[in-house]
Short mmCIF file of C-alpha atoms and ligand atoms in Angstrom, two decimals:
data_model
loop_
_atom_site.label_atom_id
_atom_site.label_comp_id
_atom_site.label_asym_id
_atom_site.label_seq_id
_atom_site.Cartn_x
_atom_site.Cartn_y
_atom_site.Cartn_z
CA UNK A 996 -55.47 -77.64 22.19
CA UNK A 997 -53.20 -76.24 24.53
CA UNK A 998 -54.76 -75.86 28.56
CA UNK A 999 -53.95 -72.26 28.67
CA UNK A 1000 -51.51 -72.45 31.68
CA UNK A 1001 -51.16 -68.42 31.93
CA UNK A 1002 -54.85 -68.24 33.32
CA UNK A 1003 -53.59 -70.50 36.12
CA UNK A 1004 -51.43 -68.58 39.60
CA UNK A 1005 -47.80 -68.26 39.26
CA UNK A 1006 -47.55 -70.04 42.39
CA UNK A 1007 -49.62 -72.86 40.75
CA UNK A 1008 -47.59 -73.13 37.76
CA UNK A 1009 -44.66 -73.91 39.91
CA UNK A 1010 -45.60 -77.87 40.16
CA UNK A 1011 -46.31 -77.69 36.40
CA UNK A 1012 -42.49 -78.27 36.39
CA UNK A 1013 -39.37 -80.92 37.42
CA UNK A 1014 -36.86 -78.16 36.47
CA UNK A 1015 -35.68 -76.40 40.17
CA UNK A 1016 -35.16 -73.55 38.31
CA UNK A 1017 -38.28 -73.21 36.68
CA UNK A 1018 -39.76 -73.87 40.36
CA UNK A 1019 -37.97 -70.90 42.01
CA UNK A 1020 -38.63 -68.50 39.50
CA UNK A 1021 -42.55 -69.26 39.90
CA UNK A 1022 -42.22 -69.03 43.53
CA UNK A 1023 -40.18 -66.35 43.49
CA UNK A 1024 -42.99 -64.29 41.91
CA UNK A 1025 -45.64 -65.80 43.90
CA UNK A 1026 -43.66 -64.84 46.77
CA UNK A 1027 -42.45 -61.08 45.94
CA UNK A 1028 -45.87 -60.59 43.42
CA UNK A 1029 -43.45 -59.29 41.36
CA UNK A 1030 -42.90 -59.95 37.52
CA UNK A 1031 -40.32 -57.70 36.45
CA UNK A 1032 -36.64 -58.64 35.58
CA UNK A 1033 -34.64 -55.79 35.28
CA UNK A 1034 -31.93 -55.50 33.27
CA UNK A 1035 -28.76 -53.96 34.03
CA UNK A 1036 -26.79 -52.90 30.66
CA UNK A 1037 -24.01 -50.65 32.48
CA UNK A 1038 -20.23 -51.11 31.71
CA UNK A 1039 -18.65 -49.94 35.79
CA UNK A 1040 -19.29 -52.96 38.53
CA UNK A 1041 -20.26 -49.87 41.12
CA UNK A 1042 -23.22 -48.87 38.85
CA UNK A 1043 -24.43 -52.43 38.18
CA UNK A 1044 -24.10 -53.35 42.24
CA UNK A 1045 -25.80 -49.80 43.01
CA UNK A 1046 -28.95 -50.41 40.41
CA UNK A 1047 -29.07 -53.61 42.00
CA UNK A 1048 -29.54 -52.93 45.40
CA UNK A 1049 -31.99 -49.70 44.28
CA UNK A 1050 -34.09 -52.29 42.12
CA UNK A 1051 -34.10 -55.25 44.09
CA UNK A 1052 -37.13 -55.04 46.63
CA UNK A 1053 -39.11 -54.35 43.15
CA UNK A 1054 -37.90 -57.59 41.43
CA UNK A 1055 -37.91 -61.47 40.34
CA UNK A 1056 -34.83 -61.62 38.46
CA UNK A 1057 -31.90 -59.51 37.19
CA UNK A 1058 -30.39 -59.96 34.11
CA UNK A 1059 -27.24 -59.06 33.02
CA UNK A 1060 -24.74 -58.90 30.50
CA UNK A 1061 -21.39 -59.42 32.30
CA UNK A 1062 -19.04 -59.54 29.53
CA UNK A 1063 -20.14 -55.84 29.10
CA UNK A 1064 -18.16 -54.76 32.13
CA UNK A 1065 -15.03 -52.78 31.64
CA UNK A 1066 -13.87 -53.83 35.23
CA UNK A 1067 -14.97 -57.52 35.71
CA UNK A 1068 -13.55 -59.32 38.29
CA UNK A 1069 -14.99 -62.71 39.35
CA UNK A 1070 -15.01 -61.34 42.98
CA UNK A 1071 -17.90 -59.18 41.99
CA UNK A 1072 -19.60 -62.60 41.92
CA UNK A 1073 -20.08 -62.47 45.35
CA UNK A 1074 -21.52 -59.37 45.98
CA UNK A 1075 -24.15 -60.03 43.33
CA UNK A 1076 -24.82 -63.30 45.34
CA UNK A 1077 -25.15 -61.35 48.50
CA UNK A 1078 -27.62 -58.76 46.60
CA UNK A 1079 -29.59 -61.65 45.43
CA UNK A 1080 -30.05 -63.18 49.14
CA UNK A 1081 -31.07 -60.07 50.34
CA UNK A 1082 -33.69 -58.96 47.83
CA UNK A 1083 -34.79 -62.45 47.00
CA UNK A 1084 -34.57 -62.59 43.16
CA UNK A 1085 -32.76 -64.46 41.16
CA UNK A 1086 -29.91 -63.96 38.23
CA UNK A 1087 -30.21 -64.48 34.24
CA UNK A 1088 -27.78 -64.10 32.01
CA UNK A 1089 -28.42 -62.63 29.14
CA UNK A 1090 -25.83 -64.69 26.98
CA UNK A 1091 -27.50 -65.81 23.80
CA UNK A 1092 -25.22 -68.76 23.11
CA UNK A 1093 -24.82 -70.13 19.51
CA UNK A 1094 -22.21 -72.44 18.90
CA UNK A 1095 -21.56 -75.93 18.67
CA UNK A 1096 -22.49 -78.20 21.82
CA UNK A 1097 -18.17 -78.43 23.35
CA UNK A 1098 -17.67 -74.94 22.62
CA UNK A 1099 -21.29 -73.63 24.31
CA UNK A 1100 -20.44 -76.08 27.33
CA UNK A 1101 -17.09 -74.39 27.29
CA UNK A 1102 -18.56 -70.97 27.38
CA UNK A 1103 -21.19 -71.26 29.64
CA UNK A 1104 -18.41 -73.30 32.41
CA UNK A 1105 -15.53 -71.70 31.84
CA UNK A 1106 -13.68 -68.25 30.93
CA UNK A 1107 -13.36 -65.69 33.35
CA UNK A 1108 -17.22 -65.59 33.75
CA UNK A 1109 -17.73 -68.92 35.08
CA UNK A 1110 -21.84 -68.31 34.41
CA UNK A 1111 -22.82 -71.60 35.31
CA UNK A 1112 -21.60 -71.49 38.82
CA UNK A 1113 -24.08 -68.48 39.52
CA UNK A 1114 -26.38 -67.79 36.94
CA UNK A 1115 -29.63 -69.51 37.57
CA UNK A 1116 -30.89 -68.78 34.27
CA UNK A 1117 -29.43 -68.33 30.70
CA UNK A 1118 -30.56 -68.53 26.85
CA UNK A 1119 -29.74 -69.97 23.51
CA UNK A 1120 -30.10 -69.18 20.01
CA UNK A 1121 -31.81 -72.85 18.83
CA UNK A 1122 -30.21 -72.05 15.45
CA UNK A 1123 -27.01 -74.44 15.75
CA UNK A 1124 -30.07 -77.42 16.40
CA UNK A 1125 -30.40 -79.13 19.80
CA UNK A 1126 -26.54 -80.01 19.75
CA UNK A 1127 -26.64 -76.67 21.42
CA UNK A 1128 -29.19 -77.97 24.67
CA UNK A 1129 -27.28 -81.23 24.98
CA UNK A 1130 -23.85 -79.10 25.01
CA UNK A 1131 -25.87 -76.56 27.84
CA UNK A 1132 -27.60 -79.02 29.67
CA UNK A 1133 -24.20 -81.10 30.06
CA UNK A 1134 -22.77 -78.30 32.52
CA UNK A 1135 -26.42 -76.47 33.78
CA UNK A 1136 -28.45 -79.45 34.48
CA UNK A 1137 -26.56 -81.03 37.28
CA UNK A 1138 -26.26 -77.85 38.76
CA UNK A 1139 -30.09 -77.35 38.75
CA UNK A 1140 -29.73 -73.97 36.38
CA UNK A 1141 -32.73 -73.84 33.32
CA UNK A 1142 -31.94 -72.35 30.04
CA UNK A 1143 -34.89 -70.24 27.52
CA UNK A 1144 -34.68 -70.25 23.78
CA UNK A 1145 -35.21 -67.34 21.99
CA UNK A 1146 -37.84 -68.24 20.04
CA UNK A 1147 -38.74 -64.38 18.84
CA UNK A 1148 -36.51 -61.50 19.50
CA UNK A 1149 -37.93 -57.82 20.20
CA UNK A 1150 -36.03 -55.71 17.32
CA UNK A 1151 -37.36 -54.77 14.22
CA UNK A 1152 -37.38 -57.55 11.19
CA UNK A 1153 -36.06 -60.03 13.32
CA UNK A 1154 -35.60 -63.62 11.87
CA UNK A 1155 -36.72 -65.47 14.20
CA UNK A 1156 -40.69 -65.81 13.12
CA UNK A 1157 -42.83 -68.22 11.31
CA UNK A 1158 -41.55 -71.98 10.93
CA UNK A 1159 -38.32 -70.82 13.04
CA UNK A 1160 -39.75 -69.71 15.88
CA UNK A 1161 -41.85 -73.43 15.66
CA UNK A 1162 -38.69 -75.50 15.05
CA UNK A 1163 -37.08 -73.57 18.01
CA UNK A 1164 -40.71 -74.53 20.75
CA UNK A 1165 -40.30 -78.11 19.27
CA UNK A 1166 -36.95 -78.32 20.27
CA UNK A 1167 -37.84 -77.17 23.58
CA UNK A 1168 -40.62 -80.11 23.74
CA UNK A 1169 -38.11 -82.41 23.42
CA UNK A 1170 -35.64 -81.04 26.61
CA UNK A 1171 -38.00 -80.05 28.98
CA UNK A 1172 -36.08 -81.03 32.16
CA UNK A 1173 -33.60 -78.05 31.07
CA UNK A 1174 -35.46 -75.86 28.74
CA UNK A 1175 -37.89 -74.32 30.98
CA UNK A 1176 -39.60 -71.38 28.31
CA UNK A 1177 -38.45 -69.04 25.47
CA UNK A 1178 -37.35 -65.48 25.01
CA UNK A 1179 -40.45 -64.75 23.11
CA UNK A 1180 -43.43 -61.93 22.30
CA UNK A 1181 -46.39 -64.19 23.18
CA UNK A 1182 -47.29 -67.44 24.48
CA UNK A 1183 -45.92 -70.46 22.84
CA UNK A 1184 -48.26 -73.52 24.03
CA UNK A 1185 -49.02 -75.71 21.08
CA UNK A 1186 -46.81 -74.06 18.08
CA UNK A 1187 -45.19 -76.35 15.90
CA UNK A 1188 -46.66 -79.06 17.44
CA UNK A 1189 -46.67 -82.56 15.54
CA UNK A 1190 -50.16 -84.15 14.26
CA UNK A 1191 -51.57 -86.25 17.06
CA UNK A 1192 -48.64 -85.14 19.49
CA UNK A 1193 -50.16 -84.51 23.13
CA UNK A 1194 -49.42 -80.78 23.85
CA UNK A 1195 -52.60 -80.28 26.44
CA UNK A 1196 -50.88 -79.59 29.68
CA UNK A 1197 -47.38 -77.80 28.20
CA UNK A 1198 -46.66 -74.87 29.70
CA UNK A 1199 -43.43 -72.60 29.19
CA UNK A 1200 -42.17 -69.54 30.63
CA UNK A 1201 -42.06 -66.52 28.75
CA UNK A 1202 -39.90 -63.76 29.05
CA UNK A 1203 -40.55 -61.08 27.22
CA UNK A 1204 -37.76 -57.69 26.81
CA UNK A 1205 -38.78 -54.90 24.80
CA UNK A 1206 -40.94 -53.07 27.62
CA UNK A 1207 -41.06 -49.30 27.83
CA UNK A 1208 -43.78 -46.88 29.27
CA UNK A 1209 -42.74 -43.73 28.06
CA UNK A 1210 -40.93 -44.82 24.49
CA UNK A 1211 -41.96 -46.97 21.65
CA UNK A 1212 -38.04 -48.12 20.35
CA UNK A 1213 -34.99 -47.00 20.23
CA UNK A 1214 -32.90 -45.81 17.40
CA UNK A 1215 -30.92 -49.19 16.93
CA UNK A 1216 -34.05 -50.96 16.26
CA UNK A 1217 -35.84 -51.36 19.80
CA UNK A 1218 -39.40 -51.92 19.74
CA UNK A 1219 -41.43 -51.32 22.86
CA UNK A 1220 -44.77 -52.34 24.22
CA UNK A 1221 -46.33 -51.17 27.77
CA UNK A 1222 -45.86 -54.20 30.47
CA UNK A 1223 -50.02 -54.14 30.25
CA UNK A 1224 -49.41 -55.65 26.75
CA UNK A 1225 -47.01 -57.79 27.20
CA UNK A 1226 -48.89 -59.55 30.04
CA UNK A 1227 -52.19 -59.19 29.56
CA UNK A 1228 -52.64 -58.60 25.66
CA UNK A 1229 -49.76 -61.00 25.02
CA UNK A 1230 -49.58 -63.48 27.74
CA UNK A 1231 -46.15 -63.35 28.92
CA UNK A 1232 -44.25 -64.83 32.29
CA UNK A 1233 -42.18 -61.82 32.84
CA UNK A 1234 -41.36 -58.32 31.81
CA UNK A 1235 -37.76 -57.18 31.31
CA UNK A 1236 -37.24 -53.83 31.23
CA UNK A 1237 -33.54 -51.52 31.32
CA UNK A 1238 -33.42 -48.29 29.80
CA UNK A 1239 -37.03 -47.46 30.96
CA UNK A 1240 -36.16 -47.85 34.01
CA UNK A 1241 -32.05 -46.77 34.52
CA UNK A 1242 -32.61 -44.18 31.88
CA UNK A 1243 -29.59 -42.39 30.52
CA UNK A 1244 -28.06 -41.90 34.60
CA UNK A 1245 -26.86 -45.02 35.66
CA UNK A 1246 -26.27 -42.94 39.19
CA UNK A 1247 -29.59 -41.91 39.63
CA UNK A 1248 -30.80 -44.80 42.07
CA UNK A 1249 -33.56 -42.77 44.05
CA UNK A 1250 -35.52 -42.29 40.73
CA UNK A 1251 -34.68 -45.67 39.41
CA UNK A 1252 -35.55 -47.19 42.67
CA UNK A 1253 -39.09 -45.56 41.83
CA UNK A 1254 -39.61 -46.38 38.24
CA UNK A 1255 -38.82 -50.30 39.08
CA UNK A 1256 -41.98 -49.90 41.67
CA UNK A 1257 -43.84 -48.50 38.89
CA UNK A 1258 -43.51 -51.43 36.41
CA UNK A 1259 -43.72 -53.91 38.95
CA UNK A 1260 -46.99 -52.29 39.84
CA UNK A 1261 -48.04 -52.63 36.42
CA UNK A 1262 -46.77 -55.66 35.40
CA UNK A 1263 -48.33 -57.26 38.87
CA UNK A 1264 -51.92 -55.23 37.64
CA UNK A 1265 -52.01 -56.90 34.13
CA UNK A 1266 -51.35 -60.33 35.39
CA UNK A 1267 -54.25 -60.32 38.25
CA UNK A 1268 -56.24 -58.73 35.27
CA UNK A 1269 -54.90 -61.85 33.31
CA UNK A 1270 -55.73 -64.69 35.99
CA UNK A 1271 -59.17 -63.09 36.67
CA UNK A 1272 -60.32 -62.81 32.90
CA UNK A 1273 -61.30 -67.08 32.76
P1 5BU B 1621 -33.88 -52.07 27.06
O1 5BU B 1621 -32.97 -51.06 27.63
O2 5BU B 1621 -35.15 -52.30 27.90
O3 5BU B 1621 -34.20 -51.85 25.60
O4 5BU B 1621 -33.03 -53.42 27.18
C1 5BU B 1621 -33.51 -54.65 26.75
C2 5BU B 1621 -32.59 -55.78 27.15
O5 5BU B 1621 -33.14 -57.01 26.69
C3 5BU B 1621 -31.19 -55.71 26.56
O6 5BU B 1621 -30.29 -56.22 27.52
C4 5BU B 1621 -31.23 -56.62 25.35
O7 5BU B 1621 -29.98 -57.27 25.15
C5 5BU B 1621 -32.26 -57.64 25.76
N1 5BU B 1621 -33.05 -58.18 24.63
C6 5BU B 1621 -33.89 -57.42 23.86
O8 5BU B 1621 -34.00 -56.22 24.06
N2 5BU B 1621 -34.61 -58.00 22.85
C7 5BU B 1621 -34.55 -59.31 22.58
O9 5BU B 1621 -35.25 -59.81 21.68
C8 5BU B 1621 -33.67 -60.08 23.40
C9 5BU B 1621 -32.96 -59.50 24.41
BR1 5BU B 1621 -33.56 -61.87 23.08
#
């Protein structure tokens, strides 16, 4: 039986790992009680640095998606870095890799997005097989970075469910100085796990998109669920949330600044709920 490690203080749940990742994301909430990552899907550098700065007192983590900028330029590297020192969150990007191990280590090093060199946090697709981690881990691990599988996705009839989604936490088992948790709707102690194979003290991060107070989906197959939910009802690390909170006005920053503080205020509510319930 798995030791339920989401009862247990983010702060706590830092020594539960080697990765330094791992351990600066758990601090990092700990330290800001914050568990929201925002995510920033806007195509102009100005918007994305503006968000930022309007969102960052409010978070852990941003995530991005930098090859959706029209006007990327590795100097904007940089100024995220400098938004990240003085908010005190950290960067994931959102880059669902899915090749073959050279051309994933390739990917992630190289190209004009370099995401290794600053991204503390990234994810995989486990369908390619752990070729894909050893291909990852081969670039992020001696840089210290962590990478998440997604083990479940948030859109409607997704494939990743059922004995995928306990192929993908057994890969993870076996890579857990790099694979620090899973893109995933729930908690994933225990699944898959081998008869008589030890999985009492595993513990994983989970963070979960598909978070939205005022909307249940979108119309390209978005499913939402309130960050009480995902958190308490569910379990999970972290809430990401975008639209919900940059709405259709990317240049609205007093309002977005706002609804950031809002989530974080309910994301932070469900998981004292969370540690309390024992
Ligand atoms: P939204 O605006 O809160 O719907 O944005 C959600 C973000 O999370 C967006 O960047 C997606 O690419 C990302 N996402 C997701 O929505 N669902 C998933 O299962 C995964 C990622 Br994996």
């Amino acid at each position: 039986m798995p030791s339920y490690p989401h009862k247990q203080t983010y702060g706590a749940r830092a020594l539960n790992f080697t990765n330094p990742t791992a351990k600066s994301i758990f601090e990092t909430l700990e330290r800001k009680k914050s568990n929201l990552a925002v995510s920033v899907d806007v195509t102009k550098a100005e918007d994305l640095l503006a968000i930022i700065d309007a969102v960052g007192p409010y978070v852990c983590m941003i995530k991005t998606h930098v090859d959706i900028l029209d006007d990327f330029d590795f100097s904007l590297i940089e100024q995220l870095q400098h938004l990240s020192e003085k908010h005190d969150f950290l960067y994931f990007e959102d880059r669902k890799f899915a090749d073959i191990g050279n051309t994933v280590a390739l990917q992630y090093s190289s190209g004009v997005h370099k995401i290794a060199s600053w991204s503390h946090l990234t994810n995989a697709h486990p369908v390619p097989g752990p070729s894909i981690i050893k291909g990852l881990s081969s670039i992020g691990l001696p840089l210290g970075r962590g990478l998440l599988l997604l083990a479940e996705m948030s859109t409607k009839g997704s494939l990743a469910v059922g004995e995928y989604t306990e192929a993908a936490v057994r890969m993870a088992r076996q890579h857990r100085d790099f694979v620090v948790g899973f893109i995933a709707q729930r908690r994933m102690e225990g699944i898959g796990a081998q008869a008589g194979e030890d999985v009492t003290d595993e513990d994983f991060l989970i963070l979960t998109p598909g978070i939205g107070l005022e909307s249940k989906g979108d119309a390209m197959g978005q499913q939402y669920r309130t960050p009480r939910e995902a958190v308490l009802g569910s379990g999970c690390d972290v809430i990401i949330v975008g639209r919900g909170i940059y709405g259709t006005d990317p240049k609205a920053v007093n309002i977005i600044g706002a609804k950031a503080e809002r989530y974080m205020a309910e994301g932070w509510a469900a998981y004292l709920e969370r540690i309390a319930s024992n």
